[in-house]
PDB file of C-alpha atoms in Angstrom:
ATOM      1  CA  MET E  50       0.040   0.007  -0.003  1.00 57.00           C
ATOM      2  CA  SER E  51       1.493   3.319  -1.073  1.00 63.00           C
ATOM      3  CA  GLN E  52       1.316   6.344   1.184  1.00 70.00           C
ATOM      4  CA  VAL E  53      -0.333   9.514  -0.137  1.00 65.00           C
ATOM      5  CA  PRO E  54       1.890  12.583   0.315  1.00 66.00           C
ATOM      6  CA  LYS E  55       0.559  15.297   2.651  1.00 67.00           C
ATOM      7  CA  ALA E  56      -0.428  18.503   0.844  1.00 59.00           C
ATOM      8  CA  ASP E  57       0.898  21.868   1.894  1.00 58.00           C
ATOM      9  CA  PRO E  58      -1.923  23.553   3.975  1.00 54.00           C
ATOM     10  CA  LYS E  59      -1.027  26.899   2.395  1.00 54.00           C
ATOM     11  CA  ILE E  60      -1.827  25.516  -0.996  1.00 56.00           C
ATOM     12  CA  ILE E  61      -5.166  24.026   0.136  1.00 56.00           C
ATOM     13  CA  ALA E  62      -6.390  26.964   2.276  1.00 58.00           C
ATOM     14  CA  GLY E  63      -4.780  29.771   0.411  1.00 61.00           C
ATOM     15  CA  ASP E  64      -5.194  33.516   1.190  1.00 60.00           C
ATOM     16  CA  ALA E  65      -8.518  35.301   1.229  1.00 52.00           C
ATOM     17  CA  PRO E  66      -8.989  36.724  -2.268  1.00 70.00           C
ATOM     18  CA  GLU E  67      -9.989  40.198  -1.000  1.00 83.00           C
ATOM     19  CA  THR E  68      -9.697  41.900   2.335  1.00 86.00           C
ATOM     20  CA  THR E  69     -11.966  44.725   3.421  1.00 88.00           C
ATOM     21  CA  VAL E  70     -11.254  46.783   6.518  1.00 89.00           C
ATOM     22  CA  VAL E  71     -14.464  47.768   8.351  1.00 92.00           C
ATOM     23  CA  GLU E  72     -15.357  49.857  11.381  1.00 92.00           C
ATOM     24  CA  THR E  73     -18.247  47.762  12.744  1.00 93.00           C
ATOM     25  CA  ARG E  74     -18.530  44.214  13.960  1.00 93.00           C
ATOM     26  CA  ASP E  75     -21.695  43.517  11.918  1.00 95.00           C
ATOM     27  CA  VAL E  76     -20.902  43.159   8.222  1.00 94.00           C
ATOM     28  CA  TRP E  77     -22.670  41.677   5.134  1.00 92.00           C
ATOM     29  CA  CYS E  78     -21.492  40.361   1.810  1.00 91.00           C
ATOM     30  CA  ASP E  79     -23.302  39.624  -1.399  1.00 88.00           C
ATOM     31  CA  GLY E  80     -20.215  38.919  -3.544  1.00 85.00           C
ATOM     32  CA  ALA E  81     -21.118  41.804  -5.850  1.00 77.00           C
ATOM     33  CA  GLY E  82     -19.494  44.784  -4.090  1.00 68.00           C
ATOM     34  CA  ASP E  83     -16.822  45.126  -6.629  1.00 57.00           C
ATOM     35  CA  ILE E  84     -19.009  44.694  -9.794  1.00 56.00           C
ATOM     36  CA  ARG E  85     -21.615  47.377  -9.058  1.00 53.00           C
ATOM     37  CA  ASN E  86     -21.896  50.590 -11.057  1.00 55.00           C
ATOM     38  CA  GLY E  87     -23.429  53.728  -9.528  1.00 57.00           C
ATOM     39  CA  GLU E  88     -25.545  54.342  -6.454  1.00 61.00           C
ATOM     40  CA  ASN E  89     -28.885  53.113  -7.884  1.00 54.00           C
ATOM     41  CA  PHE E  90     -27.609  49.888  -9.381  1.00 57.00           C
ATOM     42  CA  ARG E  91     -29.094  46.804  -7.686  1.00 56.00           C
ATOM     43  CA  SER E  92     -27.171  43.676  -6.695  1.00 54.00           C
ATOM     44  CA  ALA E  93     -25.467  41.976  -9.697  1.00 55.00           C
ATOM     45  CA  ALA E  94     -26.564  38.532 -10.808  1.00 64.00           C
ATOM     46  CA  LEU E  95     -22.955  37.376 -10.601  1.00 70.00           C
ATOM     47  CA  GLY E  96     -22.840  37.682  -6.848  1.00 80.00           C
ATOM     48  CA  HIS E  97     -24.242  35.353  -4.144  1.00 88.00           C
ATOM     49  CA  PRO E  98     -27.057  35.501  -1.605  1.00 90.00           C
ATOM     50  CA  ARG E  99     -26.491  38.287   0.971  1.00 90.00           C
ATOM     51  CA  VAL E 100     -25.094  36.905   4.226  1.00 94.00           C
ATOM     52  CA  TRP E 101     -24.571  38.686   7.485  1.00 96.00           C
ATOM     53  CA  MET E 102     -21.501  38.025   9.678  1.00 96.00           C
ATOM     54  CA  LYS E 103     -20.410  39.172  13.090  1.00 96.00           C
ATOM     55  CA  ILE E 104     -16.698  39.800  13.705  1.00 92.00           C
ATOM     56  CA  ASP E 105     -15.737  38.042  16.911  1.00 87.00           C
ATOM     57  CA  GLU E 106     -12.590  38.188  19.093  1.00 86.00           C
ATOM     58  CA  LYS E 107     -10.391  37.094  16.242  1.00 85.00           C
ATOM     59  CA  GLY E 108     -10.972  40.501  14.652  1.00 88.00           C
ATOM     60  CA  TYR E 109     -12.155  39.283  11.285  1.00 90.00           C
ATOM     61  CA  ALA E 110     -14.871  37.216   9.440  1.00 92.00           C
ATOM     62  CA  ASP E 111     -14.621  35.311   6.176  1.00 92.00           C
ATOM     63  CA  CYS E 112     -17.562  35.063   3.797  1.00 93.00           C
ATOM     64  CA  GLY E 113     -18.441  31.444   3.292  1.00 93.00           C
ATOM     65  CA  TYR E 114     -19.391  32.031  -0.363  1.00 91.00           C
ATOM     66  CA  CYS E 115     -16.626  34.075  -1.854  1.00 88.00           C
ATOM     67  CA  ASP E 116     -13.970  33.978   0.970  1.00 87.00           C
ATOM     68  CA  ARG E 117     -13.853  37.846   1.168  1.00 90.00           C
ATOM     69  CA  ARG E 118     -12.285  38.685   4.508  1.00 90.00           C
ATOM     70  CA  PHE E 119     -13.711  41.540   6.651  1.00 91.00           C
ATOM     71  CA  VAL E 120     -11.113  42.867   9.155  1.00 89.00           C
ATOM     72  CA  LEU E 121     -12.176  45.067  12.084  1.00 90.00           C
ATOM     73  CA  GLU E 122     -10.256  48.339  12.100  1.00 90.00           C
ATOM     74  CA  GLY E 123      -8.115  48.611  15.324  1.00 85.00           C
ATOM     75  CA  GLY E 124      -8.735  44.868  15.960  1.00 80.00           C
ATOM     76  CA  PRO E 125      -6.342  42.255  17.381  1.00 77.00           C
ATOM     77  CA  HIS E 126      -4.183  42.158  14.264  1.00 69.00           C
ATOM     78  CA  GLN E 127      -3.346  45.855  14.585  1.00 71.00           C
ATOM     79  CA  GLN E 128      -2.799  45.581  18.328  1.00 69.00           C
ATOM     80  CA  ALA E 129      -0.390  42.752  17.762  1.00 66.00           C
ATOM     81  CA  GLY E 130       1.342  44.649  14.903  1.00 65.00           C
ATOM     82  CA  ILE E 131       0.331  42.018  12.297  1.00 63.00           C
ATOM     83  CA  HIS E 132      -0.727  42.893   8.760  1.00 58.00           C
ATOM     84  CA  GLU E 133      -4.406  41.787   8.185  1.00 53.00           C
ATOM     85  CA  LEU E 134      -3.489  39.533   5.278  1.00 52.00           C
ATOM     86  CA  GLU E 135      -1.182  37.559   7.594  1.00 56.00           C
ATOM     87  CA  ALA E 136      -3.574  37.556  10.555  1.00 52.00           C
ATOM     88  CA  GLY E 137      -4.798  33.892  10.096  1.00 55.00           C
ATOM     89  CA  ASP E 138      -6.330  32.688  13.399  1.00 55.00           C
ATOM     90  CA  LEU E 139      -4.976  34.950  16.035  1.00 50.00           C
ATOM     91  CA  PRO E 140      -4.735  33.390  19.506  1.00 51.00           C
ATOM     92  CA  ALA E 141      -7.014  34.687  22.218  1.00 51.00           C
ATOM     93  CA  PRO E 142      -5.506  37.491  24.428  1.00 54.00           C
ATOM     94  CA  ALA E 143      -3.584  36.096  27.384  1.00 58.00           C
ATOM     95  CA  ASP E 144      -5.683  37.995  29.898  1.00 58.00           C
ATOM     96  CA  GLY E 145      -8.904  36.511  28.486  1.00 56.00           C
ATOM     97  CA  SER E 146     -10.317  39.843  27.379  1.00 54.00           C
ATOM     98  CA  VAL E 147     -12.229  40.230  24.118  1.00 49.00           C
ATOM     99  CA  ALA E 148     -10.947  42.767  21.573  1.00 45.00           C
TER     100      ALA E 148
END
């Protein structure tokens, strides 16, 4: 029986395709934010159903449809001096506080 080589987790998971810095913990995504044109244009058919997410103590939330990452301005990644694209899963604060 031959062994199957282990895949590099970075290749499987990859980076989030787009990162958006936000100022609130409640965010939504419909996958069409970058393909709209003008204020009165409705959601594009090329997006996905609108989903609402809450940014938790990690300081970011990823859309389950398009993998867009929403990063909280001033969140744990900035407090730790880490760029949001490299944030990954940040450990919880040592004192148990929530960011």
